[in-house]
Amino acid sequence: MSSTLLQDAISAGRSSLSEAEGKTILSSLGIQVPRSSILAAPEEVETALADMTGPFVAKVMSPDILHKSDAGGVRLALADAPAVAAAIADMACKPSISNANVEGWLVEEMTPAGQEVVVGALRDPQFGAMLMVGLGGIFVEVLKDVTFRLCPIDRRDAYDMLRELAGFDLLQGARGRAPANIDALVRLMLKIGGAEGLLMRTGDAIAELDLNPVIVSSERAVAVDARFILRNSETCKSPGRRREPVDDTNPLTRFRPLFEPETIAVLGASTKDTAIANTFIRRIKDFGFTGPIYPVHPKAAEVEGLKAYPDLASTPKPVDYAYVAITANRIPDAIQAADGRCRIAQIISSGFAEVADGVELQHQLVDKAHAAGVRLLGPNSLGTYSPRGGLTFPVGAPQEVGHIGVVSQSGGLSTDIIKRGQWRGIRFSGLVTIGNSCDLTPTDLLEYYFADPQTKAIGLYIEDIKDGRAFFDLLRSSAATKPVVILKGGRSAQGRLAAASHTGALASDERAWQALTAQTGTVMVAHVNAFLDALLALQSLDLRPTRPTRRVTLFGNGGGSSVLGSDAFAAVGLSVPPFEPATLDKLNALGLPPGNSVMNPIDTPVRTLQEKDGWIAGEILDIIHETAAPDAVAMHLNLAAFVGRGNTNPIDNLLSVVETTQKKHPDQAHFALALRSDGSPELENKKRDYKERARQANVPVYDEIPELAAALAAVAHLEARLAGEPPYQR
């Protein structure tokens, strides 16, 4: 019934359903709605209400009036038929109603009191259907206490949404209230947004939906108002252009030519100037690529000391990877000339869909590439960095093959990620810049990294996900076996036009991404430093879903730093709890001199850490691991405080203590280190050496405690997701 009613309304050019029609759809789904009757005039009240029980609610029905309350078109708690007739007559005289096309009056039995809840839905332009839930009244109007999920939701999603609400305690019966039937509310949410729910069964027909309010009592959940906003027939049509995959091989086979190319072609190198393509040839030579490099040039016999070829069809061997940096309008034909002899081409050149005049040229490029059997990266990209394949675009990038895979829609930012990540201690399995993503998308590369045994964790810098539904489905699938860190560009840029419903008004592009991170093994960060910090933690630490990170031991020198560090952990939702007596007794038995504090945080001045040339720290860490059993240990050292203090600098020994502790207590607690410096060149150079030692011991190192805390919070969020716990609140 629901699909037919919706399609008939859309075909008739209607933009919404009447409340009565909406409730007919809800009733067909098994969602409770009040008993009702539709009247054409006040004179029909006595007959219409003969089998109904008051009190009653009367509402105007008009396609011209979307917000009935604002127009004065709703009356509550009407005792009997005469009161209903009088209310209808009075409402009919209001200017906003008398000037509208009134189709009738909806009279309903008033639902008994309960907790008011808003359940809404909308269609996000990137991800499709989204469900919203929130508490009604002031909670939604003023406090905006709502939460979103991408559809389809499951039971866990529904319960998690409710637990996220600041007013969740009210649903449970706080301050003497009767508890609401949360199970009934969850069933209603699933009938709207579940796998077999309304939104998934009706395609794109519903643009927005508001059930506001749903009255949830201790027995049931009743939708007492329903507002359906429809998509017009043109909007519901699918896009005319569809991306056709060229091959359906498994991801490792499909992307081997990119990450481990045997042959490389370069289009755009010059015999006269040093173009970007010339620089690329020099860099991959220096980086260690040992396979054939084929410069493609229409006239030259030799480029950069290498034999040149007139087109991609003329190279001695088929090309695994082509680096293309020629004028945009020449690229479609140059790619088409490959005719089955090139696997992947990365288009560096701009001038395509990022500018209005280049949209059709980009369509031509994709069509000709697919006809020639070529998959495309870009255009408007910068290159690919793959240390295992001898491929790089930044100069001086590390040649060591690591475990972090990255996809980025920004070329310039990718250079920052590689170089800044290098000095933080991150080593990459690969980084691909994808620019406009005209063919291969972030989802395609994500699928590869999930399958790649070399990759342990994945980072994505995304501005336009292209196919949000495919992205979400992959992240929710069994293939999503690794944690993903997302840095989203333009979260606040999209915005929305004025919305007709509460749901649309409360939604934003950022809400969809927040929902995605709550439903998948992903974590979202706000800036590049946080992106690198989280990836560094995931490179070094193994996620532990059996005991998600919550309790932290903070240990280091500097009382003020310890206090501020405790605040930093509290700010991201992690606790630094005082030790139990068994731990305190053992720590006190060490006989540390006055000035030390062992309550957690453990504050040990420099003089204490110099005892036994720094090995006293090992005794402290042993006691912590053996008696306190924290989820994580965060050690912080103010390097400047050791300068000029005594004849020994115990930092080297302290790092040895860290290495020894890791071996003595494997997999017991995450261990991370903050090495704080005054910024002097001498200490910064030493710190770089210390960071490398810590990296070899698989210990992530941060410059300050707050950065360390945020990285551990990202780990905690991912562990909670794997454990099936509610989304981690920060």
XYZ file of C-alpha atoms in Angstrom:
730
model
C 0.000 0.000 0.000
C 2.747 2.466 0.956
C 4.586 2.267 -2.386
C 1.403 2.671 -4.412
C 0.167 5.624 -2.389
C 3.545 7.361 -2.609
C 3.996 6.777 -6.342
C 0.463 7.960 -7.110
C 1.112 11.150 -5.158
C 4.436 11.752 -6.925
C 2.912 11.077 -10.343
C 0.211 13.621 -9.555
C 2.928 16.200 -8.915
C 2.256 16.455 -5.204
C 5.046 17.513 -2.857
C 3.599 15.985 0.308
C 1.033 13.607 1.757
C -1.763 14.597 4.032
C -1.446 13.565 7.650
C -4.247 11.039 7.171
C -2.456 9.484 4.179
C 0.775 9.348 6.117
C -0.896 7.589 8.996
C -2.488 5.126 6.607
C 1.039 4.180 5.506
C 2.244 3.928 9.101
C -0.693 1.734 10.051
C 0.056 -0.602 7.134
C 3.551 -1.052 8.592
C 2.156 -2.046 11.981
C 2.945 1.307 13.612
C 0.252 2.395 16.040
C -1.614 5.623 15.231
C -4.655 7.153 16.978
C -8.179 6.191 15.916
C -9.413 8.937 13.629
C -12.135 10.243 11.374
C -12.036 12.770 8.527
C -14.754 15.443 8.433
C -15.709 17.778 5.651
C -17.565 20.208 7.941
C -18.429 20.751 11.625
C -21.935 19.390 10.987
C -20.510 15.870 10.572
C -18.954 15.733 14.034
C -21.730 13.932 15.945
C -21.949 11.087 13.439
C -18.188 10.753 12.950
C -17.412 10.554 16.658
C -20.190 8.202 17.652
C -17.839 5.195 17.999
C -14.834 7.144 19.294
C -13.795 8.005 22.854
C -12.647 11.444 23.959
C -10.819 13.553 24.632
C -10.171 14.470 21.000
C -7.686 16.318 18.824
C -8.826 18.303 15.762
C -6.444 19.278 12.933
C -6.829 21.101 9.645
C -6.079 19.164 6.424
C -4.648 21.349 3.684
C -1.878 20.887 1.101
C -1.147 24.597 1.583
C -0.428 24.230 5.310
C 2.572 22.105 6.194
C 3.086 23.281 9.774
C -0.430 23.080 11.181
C 0.420 24.271 14.694
C 2.061 27.432 13.384
C -1.099 28.207 11.395
C -3.338 27.673 14.410
C -4.739 24.522 12.871
C -4.457 22.145 15.842
C -6.658 21.918 18.943
C -6.031 19.478 21.796
C -8.000 17.981 24.680
C -11.464 18.552 23.225
C -13.899 16.869 25.602
C -16.776 15.940 23.290
C -18.419 16.400 19.901
C -19.695 19.949 20.576
C -16.216 21.028 21.648
C -14.781 19.550 18.447
C -17.385 21.313 16.290
C -16.682 24.631 17.982
C -12.922 24.224 17.585
C -13.258 23.449 13.866
C -15.492 26.481 13.341
C -13.034 28.714 15.174
C -9.979 27.401 13.287
C -11.749 27.845 9.949
C -11.954 31.594 10.591
C -8.229 32.087 11.040
C -6.737 34.009 8.070
C -3.971 31.463 7.420
C -6.613 28.738 7.173
C -9.530 30.570 5.560
C -7.260 31.576 2.664
C -5.949 28.030 2.177
C -7.324 25.085 0.254
C -8.888 23.146 3.144
C -9.624 19.522 2.233
C -11.209 18.603 5.547
C -10.619 18.133 9.249
C -8.871 15.230 10.956
C -10.306 14.320 14.342
C -8.490 11.748 16.494
C -8.721 10.180 19.890
C -6.136 11.934 22.037
C -3.288 9.628 22.997
C -2.671 9.292 26.762
C 0.368 11.052 28.186
C 3.844 9.629 27.795
C 7.306 10.735 26.755
C 7.271 12.746 23.536
C 9.822 11.541 20.979
C 10.608 12.750 17.469
C 11.388 10.141 14.814
C 12.391 11.561 11.457
C 14.053 10.647 8.203
C 15.627 12.381 5.257
C 17.613 11.534 2.179
C 21.241 12.639 2.337
C 22.622 13.496 -1.132
C 25.709 11.315 -0.591
C 24.525 8.432 1.579
C 20.799 8.152 0.938
C 18.269 7.484 3.674
C 19.049 8.647 7.216
C 17.010 8.129 10.377
C 16.795 10.621 13.240
C 15.488 10.226 16.764
C 15.287 12.725 19.598
C 13.226 13.711 22.603
C 10.330 16.044 21.852
C 9.405 19.438 23.193
C 12.242 21.661 24.365
C 14.782 18.894 23.780
C 14.374 19.094 20.010
C 13.260 22.705 19.642
C 15.938 24.351 21.782
C 18.513 21.793 22.863
C 18.491 19.878 19.537
C 18.961 16.643 21.455
C 18.836 14.363 18.410
C 20.996 11.717 16.799
C 21.219 10.268 13.289
C 22.077 6.967 11.619
C 22.428 5.922 7.998
C 19.869 3.380 6.863
C 19.339 0.546 7.104
C 19.719 0.492 10.851
C 19.674 -2.638 12.994
C 18.554 -3.155 16.588
C 21.973 -2.255 17.945
C 21.921 1.013 15.999
C 18.472 1.858 17.321
C 19.398 1.277 20.961
C 22.708 3.126 20.498
C 20.836 6.130 19.093
C 18.623 6.307 22.159
C 21.555 5.919 24.552
C 23.313 8.852 22.860
C 20.511 11.260 23.740
C 21.254 13.622 26.607
C 17.697 13.019 27.794
C 17.881 9.224 27.657
C 17.400 9.009 31.431
C 13.915 10.486 30.960
C 12.990 7.516 28.800
C 14.140 5.236 31.592
C 11.923 6.928 34.156
C 14.152 9.543 35.798
C 12.832 11.753 38.619
C 9.713 9.703 39.274
C 8.499 9.538 35.682
C 7.006 6.302 34.405
C 9.581 4.552 32.176
C 8.886 4.578 28.456
C 8.611 1.339 26.512
C 11.981 1.545 24.798
C 11.488 -1.791 23.029
C 8.299 -0.482 21.420
C 10.128 2.652 20.276
C 12.945 0.562 18.803
C 10.425 -1.550 16.886
C 8.914 1.635 15.445
C 12.359 2.915 14.429
C 13.131 -0.355 12.656
C 9.822 -0.242 10.778
C 10.876 3.132 9.404
C 14.637 2.732 8.918
C 15.440 -0.982 9.210
C 16.487 -3.301 6.407
C 12.828 -4.128 5.693
C 11.565 -0.725 6.776
C 9.684 1.960 4.910
C 12.719 3.949 3.751
C 14.495 0.954 2.236
C 11.340 -0.365 0.540
C 10.197 2.858 -1.085
C 13.440 3.909 -2.759
C 13.816 7.643 -3.279
C 10.127 8.498 -2.962
C 10.377 10.061 0.512
C 12.517 13.180 0.785
C 11.748 13.870 4.451
C 9.579 12.293 7.112
C 8.603 13.592 10.537
C 6.747 11.653 13.189
C 6.497 14.442 15.708
C 5.584 13.552 18.283
C 5.598 9.853 18.931
C 4.067 9.333 22.365
C 5.914 6.553 24.172
C 4.220 5.234 27.297
C 5.085 2.233 29.409
C 2.890 0.086 27.131
C 3.322 1.348 23.568
C 4.633 3.895 21.071
C 2.007 5.845 19.103
C 2.724 8.178 16.176
C 0.303 11.052 16.764
C 1.510 13.215 13.887
C 3.017 12.315 10.521
C 4.509 14.605 7.900
C 5.702 13.136 4.580
C 7.644 15.333 2.126
C 7.956 13.722 -1.314
C 10.632 13.878 -3.957
C 9.440 14.997 -7.341
C 9.381 12.592 -10.259
C 12.501 14.094 -11.870
C 14.523 13.840 -8.657
C 13.545 10.206 -8.252
C 15.052 9.275 -11.613
C 18.488 7.687 -11.424
C 21.433 9.512 -13.020
C 21.831 8.921 -16.716
C 25.573 8.200 -16.650
C 26.779 5.081 -14.867
C 30.350 4.062 -14.157
C 31.112 0.691 -15.725
C 33.869 -1.392 -14.113
C 36.430 -2.635 -16.571
C 37.392 -5.760 -14.648
C 35.898 -7.716 -11.783
C 39.077 -9.345 -10.494
C 39.836 -9.355 -6.782
C 41.230 -6.075 -5.394
C 44.780 -7.368 -4.906
C 45.009 -8.398 -8.552
C 43.250 -5.280 -9.775
C 45.613 -2.878 -8.021
C 48.901 -4.772 -8.244
C 49.858 -2.660 -11.337
C 49.501 0.471 -9.183
C 51.259 -0.567 -5.982
C 53.837 -2.902 -7.568
C 54.157 -1.853 -11.209
C 56.537 -3.763 -13.445
C 56.436 -1.171 -16.249
C 55.767 2.560 -16.110
C 54.902 4.975 -18.922
C 55.257 8.735 -18.509
C 53.331 11.193 -20.670
C 54.335 14.842 -20.506
C 58.117 14.789 -20.008
C 59.925 17.443 -22.036
C 63.187 17.405 -23.962
C 63.721 21.125 -23.278
C 62.268 22.021 -19.897
C 61.965 20.312 -16.543
C 58.252 19.562 -16.468
C 56.535 17.747 -13.623
C 56.768 14.519 -15.628
C 60.551 14.912 -15.896
C 60.726 15.346 -12.140
C 58.640 12.200 -11.697
C 61.049 10.143 -13.834
C 64.034 11.377 -11.839
C 62.373 10.718 -8.508
C 61.336 7.133 -9.216
C 64.858 6.420 -10.522
C 66.339 7.804 -7.315
C 63.705 5.992 -5.251
C 64.768 2.633 -6.616
C 62.306 1.673 -9.356
C 64.188 -0.891 -11.464
C 61.647 -1.774 -14.156
C 61.349 -0.265 -17.655
C 60.308 3.394 -17.838
C 58.754 4.402 -21.148
C 58.587 8.150 -21.859
C 55.759 8.805 -24.329
C 56.479 11.746 -26.644
C 55.040 12.423 -30.108
C 58.394 13.445 -31.659
C 61.393 12.885 -29.394
C 63.559 9.780 -29.703
C 64.859 10.126 -26.154
C 63.678 11.782 -22.927
C 65.650 11.871 -19.664
C 68.166 9.453 -21.149
C 65.442 6.908 -21.924
C 64.169 5.748 -25.310
C 60.851 7.478 -26.035
C 57.783 6.102 -27.808
C 55.103 7.976 -29.765
C 52.082 6.533 -27.877
C 50.986 3.934 -25.362
C 50.428 1.385 -28.111
C 54.116 1.443 -29.087
C 55.863 0.524 -25.843
C 57.845 -2.752 -25.902
C 55.780 -4.242 -23.055
C 52.246 -3.499 -21.856
C 52.155 -0.707 -19.283
C 51.116 -1.370 -15.700
C 51.029 2.264 -14.621
C 50.938 5.432 -16.716
C 51.721 8.845 -15.262
C 49.881 11.396 -17.425
C 50.750 15.105 -17.289
C 49.870 16.505 -20.721
C 47.329 19.119 -21.798
C 43.837 18.097 -20.721
C 42.243 18.082 -24.181
C 44.888 15.646 -25.498
C 44.433 13.087 -22.725
C 41.275 11.188 -23.828
C 42.797 10.264 -27.197
C 46.179 9.503 -25.626
C 44.532 7.042 -23.213
C 42.369 5.524 -25.941
C 45.518 4.775 -27.956
C 46.569 2.249 -25.299
C 43.930 -0.146 -26.681
C 44.281 -2.813 -24.005
C 48.006 -2.261 -23.311
C 47.729 -0.141 -20.136
C 46.211 -1.186 -16.831
C 46.047 1.980 -14.726
C 46.605 5.600 -15.724
C 46.928 8.404 -13.197
C 45.926 11.776 -14.615
C 47.933 14.567 -13.035
C 46.580 17.278 -15.324
C 43.709 19.559 -14.326
C 41.058 21.121 -16.531
C 38.344 18.511 -16.129
C 35.208 18.410 -13.942
C 36.735 20.668 -11.288
C 35.907 23.489 -13.759
C 32.580 23.910 -15.553
C 34.103 23.752 -19.028
C 35.792 20.441 -18.292
C 32.799 18.318 -17.270
C 32.094 16.916 -20.727
C 35.803 16.390 -21.364
C 35.954 14.254 -18.222
C 33.009 12.166 -19.470
C 34.869 11.627 -22.752
C 38.000 10.639 -20.850
C 36.162 7.974 -18.850
C 34.360 6.590 -21.892
C 37.531 6.314 -23.959
C 39.529 4.858 -21.093
C 36.968 2.139 -20.471
C 36.817 1.358 -24.181
C 40.607 0.926 -24.097
C 40.567 -1.237 -20.943
C 42.239 1.417 -18.762
C 41.286 2.306 -15.180
C 41.790 5.925 -14.196
C 43.040 7.730 -11.093
C 42.354 11.450 -11.009
C 42.318 13.699 -12.934
C 43.705 16.636 -10.997
C 45.822 14.365 -8.798
C 49.503 14.396 -7.851
C 50.661 10.782 -7.989
C 51.025 7.581 -6.006
C 53.522 6.699 -3.295
C 54.257 2.979 -2.967
C 57.561 2.082 -1.296
C 57.143 -1.612 -2.169
C 56.731 -0.678 -5.836
C 59.451 1.952 -6.097
C 56.861 4.638 -6.813
C 56.903 8.139 -5.319
C 55.968 11.724 -6.041
C 57.429 13.506 -2.948
C 61.186 13.813 -2.722
C 62.936 12.147 0.191
C 60.002 9.919 1.157
C 60.946 6.875 3.272
C 61.738 3.728 1.282
C 60.799 1.450 4.165
C 57.538 -0.391 3.544
C 55.100 0.248 6.377
C 51.584 -0.677 7.408
C 49.498 2.482 6.903
C 47.529 2.868 3.672
C 46.169 6.286 2.699
C 43.767 7.606 0.066
C 43.639 11.358 -0.456
C 41.639 13.649 -2.700
C 44.256 16.363 -2.170
C 47.686 16.098 -3.737
C 49.336 18.877 -1.761
C 47.976 17.603 1.533
C 49.286 14.152 0.660
C 52.836 15.467 0.600
C 52.267 16.819 4.118
C 50.875 13.465 5.239
C 53.892 11.555 3.933
C 56.608 13.923 5.107
C 55.109 14.924 8.439
C 54.103 11.333 9.045
C 57.679 10.261 8.320
C 59.067 12.402 11.158
C 56.344 11.204 13.496
C 57.409 7.627 12.848
C 54.676 6.523 10.423
C 55.641 4.191 7.589
C 53.241 3.647 4.718
C 52.109 0.655 2.689
C 50.965 3.181 0.108
C 49.323 6.538 -0.538
C 47.179 7.305 -3.582
C 45.957 10.748 -4.607
C 42.675 10.503 -6.486
C 41.678 14.085 -7.300
C 38.331 14.164 -9.105
C 37.839 10.383 -8.818
C 36.268 10.237 -12.257
C 36.640 6.438 -12.386
C 38.340 4.746 -9.442
C 36.883 6.107 -6.205
C 37.921 6.156 -2.539
C 35.755 3.060 -2.075
C 37.755 1.124 -4.683
C 41.049 1.929 -2.957
C 39.564 1.199 0.459
C 38.547 -2.239 -0.799
C 42.156 -2.847 -1.835
C 43.617 -1.809 1.506
C 41.140 -4.049 3.356
C 42.406 -7.000 1.310
C 46.095 -6.022 1.419
C 48.033 -8.080 4.021
C 50.700 -5.355 4.217
C 48.208 -2.737 5.444
C 47.212 -2.614 9.112
C 45.186 0.624 9.235
C 43.805 3.053 6.664
C 43.575 6.825 6.436
C 41.194 8.705 4.135
C 41.195 12.384 3.282
C 37.853 12.915 1.540
C 36.060 15.906 0.102
C 33.542 14.126 -2.134
C 32.967 10.427 -1.513
C 31.244 10.041 -4.926
C 29.138 7.005 -4.061
C 28.344 7.274 -0.369
C 26.051 4.259 -0.379
C 28.755 1.943 -1.794
C 31.220 3.384 0.720
C 28.866 2.762 3.651
C 27.960 -0.730 2.452
C 31.646 -1.677 2.199
C 32.369 -0.360 5.697
C 29.455 -2.413 7.055
C 30.486 -5.577 5.198
C 32.601 -8.519 6.321
C 35.424 -7.179 4.124
C 35.939 -4.217 6.484
C 38.560 -5.893 8.646
C 40.771 -2.901 9.472
C 40.329 0.430 11.277
C 39.816 3.547 9.172
C 40.649 7.149 10.128
C 38.695 9.772 8.181
C 39.688 13.396 7.704
C 36.708 15.001 5.964
C 37.172 18.243 4.101
C 34.189 20.585 3.721
C 31.994 19.120 6.448
C 30.280 22.457 6.976
C 30.367 23.689 3.380
C 27.484 21.746 1.916
C 24.757 23.097 4.133
C 21.110 22.662 3.319
C 18.305 24.766 1.937
C 15.552 25.708 4.333
C 13.943 22.438 5.318
C 10.259 21.717 5.661
C 10.692 19.340 8.589
C 12.470 19.277 11.924
C 14.621 16.457 10.598
C 15.874 18.422 7.609
C 16.498 21.512 9.706
C 18.550 19.563 12.240
C 20.547 17.549 9.704
C 23.787 18.597 8.074
C 26.487 17.050 5.972
C 28.485 16.521 9.180
C 25.621 14.592 10.776
C 25.844 11.940 8.044
C 29.553 11.462 8.659
C 29.016 11.322 12.412
C 26.414 8.616 11.831
C 28.826 6.688 9.631
C 31.550 6.691 12.276
C 29.053 5.483 14.896
C 27.972 2.568 12.694
C 31.297 1.416 11.270
C 34.894 0.711 12.224
C 35.927 4.272 11.503
C 36.939 7.311 13.507
C 36.717 10.909 12.300
C 39.276 13.585 13.126
C 39.245 17.331 12.613
C 42.715 18.189 11.299
C 45.886 16.757 9.793
C 47.797 16.487 13.070
C 44.988 14.450 14.647
C 44.861 12.319 11.483
C 48.554 11.472 11.775
C 48.355 10.997 15.544
C 45.551 8.442 15.208
C 47.312 6.566 12.397
C 50.509 6.455 14.461
C 48.613 4.846 17.341
C 46.990 2.304 15.024
C 50.356 1.488 13.439
C 51.823 0.601 16.835
C 48.898 -0.680 18.901
C 46.723 -3.715 18.254
C 43.040 -3.075 18.841
C 41.720 -4.948 21.861
C 37.932 -5.381 21.617
C 37.891 -7.841 24.521
C 38.899 -4.984 26.855
C 38.257 -1.593 25.254
C 40.434 1.225 26.537
C 38.870 3.242 29.352
C 41.304 3.403 32.318
C 44.711 5.029 31.892
C 47.752 5.247 34.126
C 49.591 8.541 33.628
C 53.250 8.494 34.674
C 55.931 11.141 34.229
C 57.791 14.149 35.540
C 56.111 17.481 36.204
C 53.238 17.994 38.642
C 51.472 20.611 36.543
C 51.819 18.466 33.442
C 50.275 15.528 35.291
C 47.292 17.622 36.380
C 46.771 19.046 32.903
C 47.291 15.583 31.445
C 44.515 14.198 33.631
C 42.271 16.975 32.349
C 43.218 16.105 28.763
C 42.220 12.474 29.240
C 38.954 13.459 30.921
C 38.176 15.765 27.985
C 38.274 12.819 25.556
C 36.312 10.472 27.788
C 39.151 8.443 29.314
C 39.729 8.209 33.051
C 42.875 8.411 35.164
C 41.498 6.693 38.297
C 43.318 6.574 41.650
C 45.080 3.297 42.388
C 43.647 0.667 44.696
C 45.436 0.043 48.044
C 47.305 -3.028 46.725
C 49.041 -0.925 44.087
C 49.673 2.003 46.423
C 51.240 -0.246 49.029
C 53.756 -1.637 46.564
C 54.584 1.792 45.132
C 55.050 3.266 48.607
C 57.304 0.342 49.507
C 59.788 1.599 46.905
C 60.688 4.351 49.380
C 60.601 7.161 46.854
C 61.828 10.489 48.285
C 59.484 13.325 49.263
C 58.027 15.204 46.324
C 56.764 12.104 44.568
C 53.098 11.265 44.168
C 51.936 7.745 43.333
C 48.144 8.119 43.428
C 47.707 8.186 39.596
C 48.796 10.248 37.977
C 52.263 9.241 39.141
C 54.386 12.356 39.431
C 58.111 11.609 39.736
C 60.523 14.563 39.672
C 63.707 14.398 37.598
C 65.787 13.450 40.611
C 63.684 10.326 41.144
C 63.874 9.309 37.493
C 67.666 9.658 37.689
C 67.839 7.022 40.424
C 69.434 3.772 39.266
C 70.194 5.688 36.034
C 66.517 5.677 35.150
C 65.796 2.024 35.885
C 63.615 3.007 38.849
C 60.941 3.692 36.229
C 61.015 0.000 35.300
C 60.183 -0.990 38.877
C 57.263 1.446 38.898
C 55.957 0.167 35.565
C 56.208 -3.452 36.712
C 54.062 -2.689 39.762
C 51.496 -0.872 37.617
C 51.205 -3.743 35.154
C 51.133 -6.440 37.812
C 48.661 -4.874 40.250
C 46.700 -2.020 38.651
C 45.984 -3.642 35.267
C 45.219 -0.398 33.407
C 43.955 -0.452 29.830
C 46.735 1.927 28.792
C 49.889 3.471 30.236
C 50.785 6.979 29.114
C 54.293 8.072 30.046
C 55.371 11.693 29.661
C 58.883 13.092 29.946
C 59.827 16.768 29.956
C 63.205 16.507 28.236
C 64.241 20.067 29.094
C 63.980 19.291 32.814
C 66.849 16.799 32.552
C 69.286 19.303 31.013
C 71.992 20.333 33.500
C 70.560 18.163 36.280
C 73.319 15.936 37.605
C 76.002 13.995 35.786
C 73.702 11.511 34.079
C 70.969 11.819 31.493
C 68.745 8.798 32.048
C 66.611 9.259 28.922
C 68.400 6.511 26.993
C 67.909 4.148 29.912
C 64.295 5.221 30.266
C 63.729 4.243 26.635
C 65.372 0.909 27.381
C 62.951 0.565 30.291
C 60.078 1.142 27.867
C 61.428 -1.523 25.513
C 61.887 -3.979 28.369
C 58.403 -3.284 29.742
C 56.883 -3.983 26.334
C 58.568 -7.382 26.270
C 57.785 -8.268 29.899
C 54.098 -7.353 29.697
C 53.019 -8.018 26.102
C 49.426 -7.247 25.115
C 48.543 -6.261 28.687
C 48.144 -2.505 28.271
C 48.614 -0.072 25.426
C 51.784 1.952 25.955
C 52.309 5.439 24.525
C 54.904 8.108 25.196
C 54.848 11.910 25.198
C 58.302 13.466 24.812
C 57.974 17.138 25.639
C 60.604 19.624 24.514
C 61.320 23.331 24.883
C 61.783 23.617 21.107
C 65.549 24.130 21.188
C 67.422 22.625 18.216
C 69.539 20.472 20.538
C 66.550 18.817 22.202
C 64.576 18.534 18.966
C 67.448 16.643 17.332
C 67.724 14.322 20.319
C 63.970 13.834 20.359
C 64.059 12.705 16.729
C 66.539 9.991 17.698
C 64.412 9.019 20.679
C 61.339 8.774 18.459
C 63.123 6.389 16.147
C 64.156 4.176 19.055
C 60.595 4.137 20.313
C 59.306 3.294 16.825
C 61.597 0.286 16.720
C 60.020 -0.799 20.028
C 56.542 -0.257 18.524
C 55.757 2.608 20.903
C 53.928 5.642 19.482
C 55.487 8.960 20.522
C 53.689 12.317 20.766
C 54.878 15.836 21.418
C 52.319 16.591 24.140
C 49.920 14.738 26.428
C 46.674 16.064 24.825
C 47.705 14.674 21.433
C 48.491 11.334 23.053
C 45.114 11.356 24.829
C 43.221 12.070 21.611
C 45.019 9.252 19.800
C 44.169 6.796 22.596
C 40.571 8.012 22.449
C 40.476 7.098 18.758
C 41.721 3.630 19.671
C 39.059 3.417 22.398
C 36.291 4.339 19.945
C 37.339 1.634 17.496
C 37.694 -0.986 20.226
C 34.229 -0.172 21.569
C 32.783 -0.551 18.090
C 34.404 -3.970 17.666
C 33.197 -4.969 21.116
C 29.608 -4.118 20.287
C 29.444 -1.329 22.848
C 27.560 1.952 22.285
C 29.451 4.579 20.270
C 32.305 6.066 22.246
C 31.340 9.491 23.548
C 34.009 12.188 23.483
